mmCIF file with all atom_site columns, C-alpha atoms in Angstrom:
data_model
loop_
_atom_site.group_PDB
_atom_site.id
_atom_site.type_symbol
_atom_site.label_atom_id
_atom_site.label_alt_id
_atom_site.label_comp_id
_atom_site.label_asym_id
_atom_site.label_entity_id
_atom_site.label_seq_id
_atom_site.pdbx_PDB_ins_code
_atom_site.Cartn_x
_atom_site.Cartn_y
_atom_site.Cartn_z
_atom_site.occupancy
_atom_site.B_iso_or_equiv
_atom_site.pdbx_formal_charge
_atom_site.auth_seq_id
_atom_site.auth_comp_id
_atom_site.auth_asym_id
_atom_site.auth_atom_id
_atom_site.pdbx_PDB_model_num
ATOM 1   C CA . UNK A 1 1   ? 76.244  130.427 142.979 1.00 0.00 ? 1264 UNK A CA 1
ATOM 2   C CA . UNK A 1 2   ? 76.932  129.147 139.744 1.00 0.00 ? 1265 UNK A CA 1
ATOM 3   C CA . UNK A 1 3   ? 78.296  131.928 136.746 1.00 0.00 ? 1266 UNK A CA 1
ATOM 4   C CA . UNK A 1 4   ? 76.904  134.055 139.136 1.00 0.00 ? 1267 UNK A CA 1
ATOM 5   C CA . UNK A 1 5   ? 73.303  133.232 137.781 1.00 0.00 ? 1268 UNK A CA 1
ATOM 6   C CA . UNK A 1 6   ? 72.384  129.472 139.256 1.00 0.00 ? 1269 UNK A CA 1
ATOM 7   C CA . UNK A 1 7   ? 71.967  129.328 142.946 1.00 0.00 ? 1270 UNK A CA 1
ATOM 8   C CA . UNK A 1 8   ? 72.458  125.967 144.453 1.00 0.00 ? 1271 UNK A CA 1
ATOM 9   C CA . UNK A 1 9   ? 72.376  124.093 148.152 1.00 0.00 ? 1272 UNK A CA 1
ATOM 10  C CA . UNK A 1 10  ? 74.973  121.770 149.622 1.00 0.00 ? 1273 UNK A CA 1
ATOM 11  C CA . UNK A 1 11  ? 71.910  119.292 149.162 1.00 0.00 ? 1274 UNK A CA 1
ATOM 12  C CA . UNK A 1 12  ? 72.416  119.298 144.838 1.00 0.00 ? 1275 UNK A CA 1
ATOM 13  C CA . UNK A 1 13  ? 75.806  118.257 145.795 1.00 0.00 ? 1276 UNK A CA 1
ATOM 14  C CA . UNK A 1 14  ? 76.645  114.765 144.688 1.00 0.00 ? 1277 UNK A CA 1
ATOM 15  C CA . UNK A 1 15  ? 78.976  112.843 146.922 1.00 0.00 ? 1278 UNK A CA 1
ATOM 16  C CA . UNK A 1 16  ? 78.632  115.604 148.859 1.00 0.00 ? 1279 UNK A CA 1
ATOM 17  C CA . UNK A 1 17  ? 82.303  116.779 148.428 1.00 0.00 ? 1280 UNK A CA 1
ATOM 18  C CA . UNK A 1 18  ? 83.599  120.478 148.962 1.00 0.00 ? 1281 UNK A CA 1
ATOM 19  C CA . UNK A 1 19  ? 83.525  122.370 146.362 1.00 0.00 ? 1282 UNK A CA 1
ATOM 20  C CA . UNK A 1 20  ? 85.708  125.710 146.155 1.00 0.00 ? 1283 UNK A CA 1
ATOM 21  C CA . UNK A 1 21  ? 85.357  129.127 144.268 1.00 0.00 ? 1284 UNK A CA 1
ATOM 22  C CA . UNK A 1 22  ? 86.197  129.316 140.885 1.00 0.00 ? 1285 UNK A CA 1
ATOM 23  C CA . UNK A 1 23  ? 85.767  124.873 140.397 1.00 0.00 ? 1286 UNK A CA 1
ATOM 24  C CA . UNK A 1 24  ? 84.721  123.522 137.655 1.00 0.00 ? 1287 UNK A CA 1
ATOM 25  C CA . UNK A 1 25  ? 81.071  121.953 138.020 1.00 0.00 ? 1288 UNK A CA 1
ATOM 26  C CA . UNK A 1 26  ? 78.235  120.044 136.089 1.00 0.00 ? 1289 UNK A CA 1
ATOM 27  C CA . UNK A 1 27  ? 74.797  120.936 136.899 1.00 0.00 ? 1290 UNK A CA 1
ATOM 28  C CA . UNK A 1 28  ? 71.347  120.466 136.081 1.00 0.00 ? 1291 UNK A CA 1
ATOM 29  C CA . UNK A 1 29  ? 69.392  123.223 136.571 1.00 0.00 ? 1292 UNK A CA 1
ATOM 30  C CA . UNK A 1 30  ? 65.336  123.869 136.289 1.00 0.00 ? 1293 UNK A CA 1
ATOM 31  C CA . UNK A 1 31  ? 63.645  127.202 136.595 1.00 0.00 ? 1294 UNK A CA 1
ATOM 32  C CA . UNK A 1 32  ? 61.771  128.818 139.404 1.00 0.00 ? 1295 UNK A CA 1
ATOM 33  C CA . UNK A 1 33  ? 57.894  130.172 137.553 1.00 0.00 ? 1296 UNK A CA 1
ATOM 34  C CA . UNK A 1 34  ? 57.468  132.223 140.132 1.00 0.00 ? 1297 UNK A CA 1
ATOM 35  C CA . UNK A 1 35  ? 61.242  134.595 140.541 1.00 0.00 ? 1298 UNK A CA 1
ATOM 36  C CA . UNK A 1 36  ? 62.412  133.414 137.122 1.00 0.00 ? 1299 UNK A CA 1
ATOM 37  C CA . UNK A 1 37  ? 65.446  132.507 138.577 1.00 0.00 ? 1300 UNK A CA 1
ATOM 38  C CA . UNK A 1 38  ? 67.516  129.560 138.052 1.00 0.00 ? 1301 UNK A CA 1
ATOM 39  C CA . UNK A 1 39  ? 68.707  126.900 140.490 1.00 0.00 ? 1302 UNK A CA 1
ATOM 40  C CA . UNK A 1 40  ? 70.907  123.751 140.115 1.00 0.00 ? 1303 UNK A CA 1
ATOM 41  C CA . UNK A 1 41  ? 69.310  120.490 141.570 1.00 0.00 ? 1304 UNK A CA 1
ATOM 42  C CA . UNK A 1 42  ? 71.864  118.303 140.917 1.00 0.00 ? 1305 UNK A CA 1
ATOM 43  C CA . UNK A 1 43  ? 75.720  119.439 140.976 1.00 0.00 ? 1306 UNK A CA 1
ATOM 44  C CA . UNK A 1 44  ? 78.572  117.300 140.090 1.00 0.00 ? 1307 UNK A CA 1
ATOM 45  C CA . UNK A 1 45  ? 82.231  118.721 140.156 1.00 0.00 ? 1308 UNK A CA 1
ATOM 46  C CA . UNK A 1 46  ? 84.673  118.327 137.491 1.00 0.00 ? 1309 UNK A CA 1
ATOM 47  C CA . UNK A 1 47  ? 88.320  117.193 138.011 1.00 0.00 ? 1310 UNK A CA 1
ATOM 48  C CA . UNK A 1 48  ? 90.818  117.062 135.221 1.00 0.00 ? 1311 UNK A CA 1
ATOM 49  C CA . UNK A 1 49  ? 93.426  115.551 137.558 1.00 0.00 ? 1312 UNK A CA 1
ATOM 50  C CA . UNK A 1 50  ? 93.942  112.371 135.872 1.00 0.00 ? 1313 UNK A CA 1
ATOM 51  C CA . UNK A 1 51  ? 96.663  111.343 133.397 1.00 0.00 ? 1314 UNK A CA 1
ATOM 52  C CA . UNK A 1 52  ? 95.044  110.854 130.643 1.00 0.00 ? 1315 UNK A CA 1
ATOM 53  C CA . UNK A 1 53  ? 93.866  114.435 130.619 1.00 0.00 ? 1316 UNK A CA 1
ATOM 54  C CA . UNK A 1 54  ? 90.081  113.483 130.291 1.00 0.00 ? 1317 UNK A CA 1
ATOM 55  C CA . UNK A 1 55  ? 87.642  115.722 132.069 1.00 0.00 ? 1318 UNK A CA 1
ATOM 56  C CA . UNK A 1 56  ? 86.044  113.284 134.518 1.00 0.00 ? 1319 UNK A CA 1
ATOM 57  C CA . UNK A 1 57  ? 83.142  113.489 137.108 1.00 0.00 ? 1320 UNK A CA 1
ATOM 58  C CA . UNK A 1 58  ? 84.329  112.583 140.430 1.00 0.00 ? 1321 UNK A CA 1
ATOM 59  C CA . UNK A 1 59  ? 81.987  109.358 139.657 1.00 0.00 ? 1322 UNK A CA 1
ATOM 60  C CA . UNK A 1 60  ? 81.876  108.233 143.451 1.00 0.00 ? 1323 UNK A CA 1
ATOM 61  C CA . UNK A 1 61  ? 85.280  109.194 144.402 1.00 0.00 ? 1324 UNK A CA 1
ATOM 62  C CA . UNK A 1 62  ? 84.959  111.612 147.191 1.00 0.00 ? 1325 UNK A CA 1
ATOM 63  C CA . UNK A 1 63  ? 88.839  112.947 146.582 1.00 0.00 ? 1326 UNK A CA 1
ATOM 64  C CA . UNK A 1 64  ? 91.353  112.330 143.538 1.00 0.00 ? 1327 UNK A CA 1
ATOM 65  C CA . UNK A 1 65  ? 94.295  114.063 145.126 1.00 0.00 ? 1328 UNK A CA 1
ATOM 66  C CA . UNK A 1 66  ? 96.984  111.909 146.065 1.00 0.00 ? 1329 UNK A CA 1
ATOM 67  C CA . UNK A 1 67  ? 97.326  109.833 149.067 1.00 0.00 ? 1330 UNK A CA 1
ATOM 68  C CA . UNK A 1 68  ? 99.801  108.736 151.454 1.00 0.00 ? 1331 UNK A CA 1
ATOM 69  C CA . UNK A 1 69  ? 100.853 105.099 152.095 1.00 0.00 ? 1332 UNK A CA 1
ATOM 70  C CA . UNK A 1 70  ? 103.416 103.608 154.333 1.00 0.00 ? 1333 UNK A CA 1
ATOM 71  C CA . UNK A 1 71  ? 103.862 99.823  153.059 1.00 0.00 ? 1334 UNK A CA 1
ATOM 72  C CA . UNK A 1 72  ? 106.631 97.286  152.413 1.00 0.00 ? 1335 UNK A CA 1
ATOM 73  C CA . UNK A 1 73  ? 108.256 96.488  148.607 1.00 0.00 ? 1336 UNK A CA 1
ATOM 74  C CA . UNK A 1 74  ? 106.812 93.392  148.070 1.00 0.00 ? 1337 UNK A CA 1
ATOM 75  C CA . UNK A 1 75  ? 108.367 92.963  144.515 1.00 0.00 ? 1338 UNK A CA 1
ATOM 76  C CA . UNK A 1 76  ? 111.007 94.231  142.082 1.00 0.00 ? 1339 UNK A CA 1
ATOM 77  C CA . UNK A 1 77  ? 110.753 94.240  138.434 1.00 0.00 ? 1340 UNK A CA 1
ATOM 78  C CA . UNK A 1 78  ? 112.851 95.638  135.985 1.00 0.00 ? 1341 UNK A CA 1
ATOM 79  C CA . UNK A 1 79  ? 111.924 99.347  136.377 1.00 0.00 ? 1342 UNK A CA 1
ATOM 80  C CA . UNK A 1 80  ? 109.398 98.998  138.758 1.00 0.00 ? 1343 UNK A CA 1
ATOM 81  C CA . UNK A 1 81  ? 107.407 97.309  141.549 1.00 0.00 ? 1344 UNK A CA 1
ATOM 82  C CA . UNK A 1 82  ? 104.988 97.045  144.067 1.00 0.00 ? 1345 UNK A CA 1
ATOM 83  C CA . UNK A 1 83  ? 104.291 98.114  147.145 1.00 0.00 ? 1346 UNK A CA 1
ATOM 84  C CA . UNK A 1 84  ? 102.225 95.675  149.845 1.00 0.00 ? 1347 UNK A CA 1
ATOM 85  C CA . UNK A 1 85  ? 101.505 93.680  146.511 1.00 0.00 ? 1348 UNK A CA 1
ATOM 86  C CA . UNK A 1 86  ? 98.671  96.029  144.864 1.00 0.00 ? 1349 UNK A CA 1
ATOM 87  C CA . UNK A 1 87  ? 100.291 99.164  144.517 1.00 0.00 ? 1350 UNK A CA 1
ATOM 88  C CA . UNK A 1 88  ? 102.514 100.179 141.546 1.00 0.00 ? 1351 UNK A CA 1
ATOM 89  C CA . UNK A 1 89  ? 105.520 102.356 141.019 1.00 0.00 ? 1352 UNK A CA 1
ATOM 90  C CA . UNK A 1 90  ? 108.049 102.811 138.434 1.00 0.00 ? 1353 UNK A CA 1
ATOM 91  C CA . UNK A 1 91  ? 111.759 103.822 139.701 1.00 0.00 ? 1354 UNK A CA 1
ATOM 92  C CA . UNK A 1 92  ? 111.067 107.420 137.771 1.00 0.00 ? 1355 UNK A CA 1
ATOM 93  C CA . UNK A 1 93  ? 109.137 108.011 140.819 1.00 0.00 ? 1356 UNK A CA 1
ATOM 94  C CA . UNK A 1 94  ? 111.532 106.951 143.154 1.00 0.00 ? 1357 UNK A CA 1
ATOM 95  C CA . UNK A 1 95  ? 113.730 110.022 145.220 1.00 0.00 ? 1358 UNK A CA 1
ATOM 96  C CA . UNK A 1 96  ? 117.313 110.373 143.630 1.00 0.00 ? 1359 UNK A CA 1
ATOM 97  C CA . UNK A 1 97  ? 119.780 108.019 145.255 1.00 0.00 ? 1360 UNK A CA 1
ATOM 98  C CA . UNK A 1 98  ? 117.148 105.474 146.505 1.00 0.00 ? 1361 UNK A CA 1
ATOM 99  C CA . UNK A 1 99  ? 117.022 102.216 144.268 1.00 0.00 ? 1362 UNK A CA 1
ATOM 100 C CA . UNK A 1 100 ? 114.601 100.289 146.282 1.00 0.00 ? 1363 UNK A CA 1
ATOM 101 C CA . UNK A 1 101 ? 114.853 96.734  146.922 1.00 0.00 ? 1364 UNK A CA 1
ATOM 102 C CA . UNK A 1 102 ? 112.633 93.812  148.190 1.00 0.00 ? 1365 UNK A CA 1
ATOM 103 C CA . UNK A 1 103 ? 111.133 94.017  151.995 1.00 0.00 ? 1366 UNK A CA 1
ATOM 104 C CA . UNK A 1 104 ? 112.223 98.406  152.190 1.00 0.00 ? 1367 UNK A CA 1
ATOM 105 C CA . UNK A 1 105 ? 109.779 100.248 154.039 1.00 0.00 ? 1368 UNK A CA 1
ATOM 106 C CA . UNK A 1 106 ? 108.964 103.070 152.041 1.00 0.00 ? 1369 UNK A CA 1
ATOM 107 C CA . UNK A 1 107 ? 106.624 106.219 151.953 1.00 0.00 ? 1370 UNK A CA 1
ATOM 108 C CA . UNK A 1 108 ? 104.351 106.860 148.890 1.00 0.00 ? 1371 UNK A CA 1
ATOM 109 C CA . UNK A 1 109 ? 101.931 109.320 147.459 1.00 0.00 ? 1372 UNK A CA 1
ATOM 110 C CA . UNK A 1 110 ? 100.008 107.357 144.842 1.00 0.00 ? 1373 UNK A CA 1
ATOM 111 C CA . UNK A 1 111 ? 96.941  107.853 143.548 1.00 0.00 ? 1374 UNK A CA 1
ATOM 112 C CA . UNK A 1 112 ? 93.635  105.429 142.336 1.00 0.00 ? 1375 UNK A CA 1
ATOM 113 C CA . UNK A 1 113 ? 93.188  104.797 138.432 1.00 0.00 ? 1376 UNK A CA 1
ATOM 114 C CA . UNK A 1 114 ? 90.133  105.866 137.287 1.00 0.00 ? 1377 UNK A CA 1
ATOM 115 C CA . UNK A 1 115 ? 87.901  102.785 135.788 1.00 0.00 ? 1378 UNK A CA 1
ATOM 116 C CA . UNK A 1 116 ? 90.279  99.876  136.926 1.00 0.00 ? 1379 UNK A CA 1
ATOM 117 C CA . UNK A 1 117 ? 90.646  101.014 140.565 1.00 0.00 ? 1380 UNK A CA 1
ATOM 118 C CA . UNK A 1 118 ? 94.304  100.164 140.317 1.00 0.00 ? 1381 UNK A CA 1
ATOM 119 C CA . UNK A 1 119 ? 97.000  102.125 142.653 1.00 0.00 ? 1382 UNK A CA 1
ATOM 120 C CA . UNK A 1 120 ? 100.087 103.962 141.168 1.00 0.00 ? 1383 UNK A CA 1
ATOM 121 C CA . UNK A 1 121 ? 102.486 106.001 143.212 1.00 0.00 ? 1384 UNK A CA 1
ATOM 122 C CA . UNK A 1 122 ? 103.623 109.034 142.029 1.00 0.00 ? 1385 UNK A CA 1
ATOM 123 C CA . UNK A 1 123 ? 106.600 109.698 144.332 1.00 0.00 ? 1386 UNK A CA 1
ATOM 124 C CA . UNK A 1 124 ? 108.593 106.836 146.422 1.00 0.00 ? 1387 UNK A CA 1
ATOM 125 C CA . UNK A 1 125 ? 111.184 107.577 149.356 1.00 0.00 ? 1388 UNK A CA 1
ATOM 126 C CA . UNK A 1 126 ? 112.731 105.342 152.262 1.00 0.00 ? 1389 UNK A CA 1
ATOM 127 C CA . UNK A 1 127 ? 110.295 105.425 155.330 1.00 0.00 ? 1390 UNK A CA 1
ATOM 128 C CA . UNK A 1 128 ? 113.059 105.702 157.645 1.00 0.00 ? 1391 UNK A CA 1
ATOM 129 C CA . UNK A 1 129 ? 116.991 106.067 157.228 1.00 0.00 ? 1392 UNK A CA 1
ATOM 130 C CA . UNK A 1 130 ? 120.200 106.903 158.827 1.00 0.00 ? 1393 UNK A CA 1
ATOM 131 C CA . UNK A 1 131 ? 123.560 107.517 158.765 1.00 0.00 ? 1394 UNK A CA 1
ATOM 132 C CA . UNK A 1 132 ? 125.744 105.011 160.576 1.00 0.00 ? 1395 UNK A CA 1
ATOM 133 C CA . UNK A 1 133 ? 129.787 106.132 161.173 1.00 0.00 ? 1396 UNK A CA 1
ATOM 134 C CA . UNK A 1 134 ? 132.480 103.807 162.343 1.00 0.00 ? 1397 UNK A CA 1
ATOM 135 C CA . UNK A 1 135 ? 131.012 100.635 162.406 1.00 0.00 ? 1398 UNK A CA 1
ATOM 136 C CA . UNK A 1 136 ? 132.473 96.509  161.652 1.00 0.00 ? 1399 UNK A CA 1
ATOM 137 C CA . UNK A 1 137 ? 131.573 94.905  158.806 1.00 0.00 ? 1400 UNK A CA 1
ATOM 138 C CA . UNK A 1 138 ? 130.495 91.385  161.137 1.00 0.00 ? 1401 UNK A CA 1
ATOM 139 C CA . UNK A 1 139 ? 130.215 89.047  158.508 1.00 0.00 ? 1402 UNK A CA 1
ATOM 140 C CA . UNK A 1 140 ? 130.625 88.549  154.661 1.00 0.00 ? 1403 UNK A CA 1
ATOM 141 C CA . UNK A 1 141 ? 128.547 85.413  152.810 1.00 0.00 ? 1404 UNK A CA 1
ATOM 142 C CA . UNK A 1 142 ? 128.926 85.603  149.372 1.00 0.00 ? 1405 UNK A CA 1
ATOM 143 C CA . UNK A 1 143 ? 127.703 88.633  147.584 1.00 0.00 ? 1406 UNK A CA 1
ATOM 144 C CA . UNK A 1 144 ? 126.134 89.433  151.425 1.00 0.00 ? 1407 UNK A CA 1
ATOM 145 C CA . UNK A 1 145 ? 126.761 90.754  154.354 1.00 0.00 ? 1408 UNK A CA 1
ATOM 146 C CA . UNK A 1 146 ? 125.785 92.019  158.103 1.00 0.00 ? 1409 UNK A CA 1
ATOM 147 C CA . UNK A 1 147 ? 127.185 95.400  159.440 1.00 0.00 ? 1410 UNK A CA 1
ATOM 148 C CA . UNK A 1 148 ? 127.492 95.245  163.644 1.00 0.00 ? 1411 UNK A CA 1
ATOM 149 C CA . UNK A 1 149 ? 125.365 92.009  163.579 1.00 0.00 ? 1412 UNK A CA 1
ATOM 150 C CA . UNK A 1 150 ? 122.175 94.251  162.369 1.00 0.00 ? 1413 UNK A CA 1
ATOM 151 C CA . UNK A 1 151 ? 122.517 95.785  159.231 1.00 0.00 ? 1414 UNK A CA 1
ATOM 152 C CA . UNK A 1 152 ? 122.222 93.927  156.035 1.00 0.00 ? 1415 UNK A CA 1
ATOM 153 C CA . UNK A 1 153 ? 123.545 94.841  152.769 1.00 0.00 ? 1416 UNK A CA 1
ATOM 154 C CA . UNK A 1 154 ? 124.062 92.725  149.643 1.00 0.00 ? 1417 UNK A CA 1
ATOM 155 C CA . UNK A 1 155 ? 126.825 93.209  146.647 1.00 0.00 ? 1418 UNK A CA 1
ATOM 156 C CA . UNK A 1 156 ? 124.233 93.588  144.360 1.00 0.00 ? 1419 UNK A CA 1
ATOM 157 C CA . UNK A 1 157 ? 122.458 96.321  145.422 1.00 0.00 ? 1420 UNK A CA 1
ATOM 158 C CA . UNK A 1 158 ? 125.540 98.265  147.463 1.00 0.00 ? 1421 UNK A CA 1
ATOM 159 C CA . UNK A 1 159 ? 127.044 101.578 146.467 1.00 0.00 ? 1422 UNK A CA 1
ATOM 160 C CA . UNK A 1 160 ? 130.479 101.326 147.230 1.00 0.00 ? 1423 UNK A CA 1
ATOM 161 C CA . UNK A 1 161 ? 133.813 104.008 145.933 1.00 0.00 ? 1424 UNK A CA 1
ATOM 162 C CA . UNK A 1 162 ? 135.284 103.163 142.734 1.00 0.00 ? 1425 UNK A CA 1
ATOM 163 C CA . UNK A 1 163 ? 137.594 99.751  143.668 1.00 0.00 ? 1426 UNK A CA 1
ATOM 164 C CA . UNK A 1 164 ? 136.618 99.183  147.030 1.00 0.00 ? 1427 UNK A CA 1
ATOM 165 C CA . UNK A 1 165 ? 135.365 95.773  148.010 1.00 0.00 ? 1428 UNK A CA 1
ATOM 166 C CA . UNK A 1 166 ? 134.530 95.378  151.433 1.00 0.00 ? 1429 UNK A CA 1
ATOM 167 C CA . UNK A 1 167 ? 135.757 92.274  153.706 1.00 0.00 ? 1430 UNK A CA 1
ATOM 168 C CA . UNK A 1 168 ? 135.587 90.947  157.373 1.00 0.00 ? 1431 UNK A CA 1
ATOM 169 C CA . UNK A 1 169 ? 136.186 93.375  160.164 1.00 0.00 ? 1432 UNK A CA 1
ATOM 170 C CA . UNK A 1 170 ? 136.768 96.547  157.608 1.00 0.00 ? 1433 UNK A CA 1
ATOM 171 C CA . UNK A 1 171 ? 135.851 99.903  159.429 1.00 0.00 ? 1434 UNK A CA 1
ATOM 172 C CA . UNK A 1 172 ? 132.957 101.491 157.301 1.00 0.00 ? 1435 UNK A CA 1
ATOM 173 C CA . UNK A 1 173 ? 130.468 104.237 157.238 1.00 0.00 ? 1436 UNK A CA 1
ATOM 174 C CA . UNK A 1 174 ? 127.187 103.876 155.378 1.00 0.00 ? 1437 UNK A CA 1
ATOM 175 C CA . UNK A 1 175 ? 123.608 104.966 154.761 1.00 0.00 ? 1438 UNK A CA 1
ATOM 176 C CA . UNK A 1 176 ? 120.770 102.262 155.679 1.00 0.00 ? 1439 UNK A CA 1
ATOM 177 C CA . UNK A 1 177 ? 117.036 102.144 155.348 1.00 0.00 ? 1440 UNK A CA 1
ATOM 178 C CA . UNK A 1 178 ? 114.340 100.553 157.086 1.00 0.00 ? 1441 UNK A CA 1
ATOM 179 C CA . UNK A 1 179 ? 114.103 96.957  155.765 1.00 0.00 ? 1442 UNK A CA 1
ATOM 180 C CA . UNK A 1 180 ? 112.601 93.672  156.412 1.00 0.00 ? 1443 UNK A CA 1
ATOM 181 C CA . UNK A 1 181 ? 115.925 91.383  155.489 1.00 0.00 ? 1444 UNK A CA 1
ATOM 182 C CA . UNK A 1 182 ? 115.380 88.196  157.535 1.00 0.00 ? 1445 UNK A CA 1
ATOM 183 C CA . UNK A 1 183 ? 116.214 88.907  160.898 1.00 0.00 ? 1446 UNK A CA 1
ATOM 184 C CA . UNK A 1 184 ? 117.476 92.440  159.903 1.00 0.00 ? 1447 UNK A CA 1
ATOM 185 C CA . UNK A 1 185 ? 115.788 95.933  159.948 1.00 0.00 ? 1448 UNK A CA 1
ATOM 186 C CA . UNK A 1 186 ? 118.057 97.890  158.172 1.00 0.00 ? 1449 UNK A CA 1
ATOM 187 C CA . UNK A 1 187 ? 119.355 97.412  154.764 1.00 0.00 ? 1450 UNK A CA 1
ATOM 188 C CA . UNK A 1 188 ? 122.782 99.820  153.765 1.00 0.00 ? 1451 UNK A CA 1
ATOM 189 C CA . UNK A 1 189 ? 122.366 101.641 150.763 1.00 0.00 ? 1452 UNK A CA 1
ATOM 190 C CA . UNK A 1 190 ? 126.526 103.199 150.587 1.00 0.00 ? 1453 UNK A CA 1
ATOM 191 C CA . UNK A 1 191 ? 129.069 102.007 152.200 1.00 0.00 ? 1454 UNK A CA 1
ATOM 192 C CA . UNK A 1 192 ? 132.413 104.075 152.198 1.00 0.00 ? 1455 UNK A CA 1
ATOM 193 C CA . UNK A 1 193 ? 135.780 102.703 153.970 1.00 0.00 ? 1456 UNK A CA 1
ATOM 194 C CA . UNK A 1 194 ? 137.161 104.362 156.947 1.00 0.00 ? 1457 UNK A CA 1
ATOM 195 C CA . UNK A 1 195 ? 139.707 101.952 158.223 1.00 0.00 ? 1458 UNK A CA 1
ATOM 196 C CA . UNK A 1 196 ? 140.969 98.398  156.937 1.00 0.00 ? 1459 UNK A CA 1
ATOM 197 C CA . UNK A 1 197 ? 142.107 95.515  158.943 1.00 0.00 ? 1460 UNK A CA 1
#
């Protein structure tokens, strides 16, 4: 029932989504001659999910609550990216203490525009992580380096204590992520000291 007044069937329902008690709807309606009461023959919910605050039809989308994706950063710009090339996100929407970088496997709930069809997630975190104690610092390169021959980190991306800088064979604990570095997996995020050689 509609206001209590417009009785309806699952068949008025356009994209034949669930509706729930107290929703917002659109309806057409037509009178019956011979109760005088009212039914809706066409019923379109209402969803004022969006961004832009409009009051939209669901207009072929069967569900405008967010969605889940598990994909790879394909790109970094400055203060955002993309993830698996087509889906947006700006580092607001990144967990605290994760600054995402090229190949991370991440988690995101994101959500389709409206009209352009584009994908923008709403909340970014690391698929997988861990905490690593005790290990070697294999190899330096440059401004990178490998952690027990399978953890990548680079300089550039590293946070490291106030006037530490790490070298060859230094005892370390970090934080690492799922990431597709080369022939590497995991990417370190922190790095603190334990021992020096």
């Amino acid at each position: 029932m509609i206001d209590d007044l417009i009785y309806f069937s699952n068949d008025a329902v356009t994209s034949k989504v669930l509706l729930n008690v107290g929703q917002e709807v659109i309806a057409v309606v037509e009178e019956n001659k011979v109760s005088n009461g009212l039914k809706a023959i066409r019923v379109e919910a209402v969803s004022d999910k969006w961004e832009d605050d409009n009051r939209n039809s669901s207009k072929g989308l069967s569900d405008s609550s967010p969605r889940v994706l598990i994909g790879c950063v394909t790109s970094m710009l400055e203060g955002a990216g993309y993830i698996s090339q087509t889906t947006y996100f700006s580092l607001e929407s990144v967990c605290e203490g994760f600054h995402p970088c090229k190949g991370d496997w991440v988690e995101a709930e994101y959500w389709i525009r409206p009209g352009t069809w584009s994908s923008e997630a709403i909340s970014v975190k690391p698929l997988r992580y861990k905490r690593v104690d005790k290990v070697c610092i294999s190899s330096l390169c440059g401004r990178n380096g490998v952690i027990e021959d399978s953890i990548f980190f680079s300089l550039d991306s590293l946070k490291l204590p106030e006037g530490y800088t790490p070298r060859r064979h230094d005892i370390v604990n970090a934080v690492v992520v799922e990431s597709s570095q080369s022939c590497y997996i995991w990417r370190a995020l922190c790095m603190t000291p334990v021992k020096r050689w």
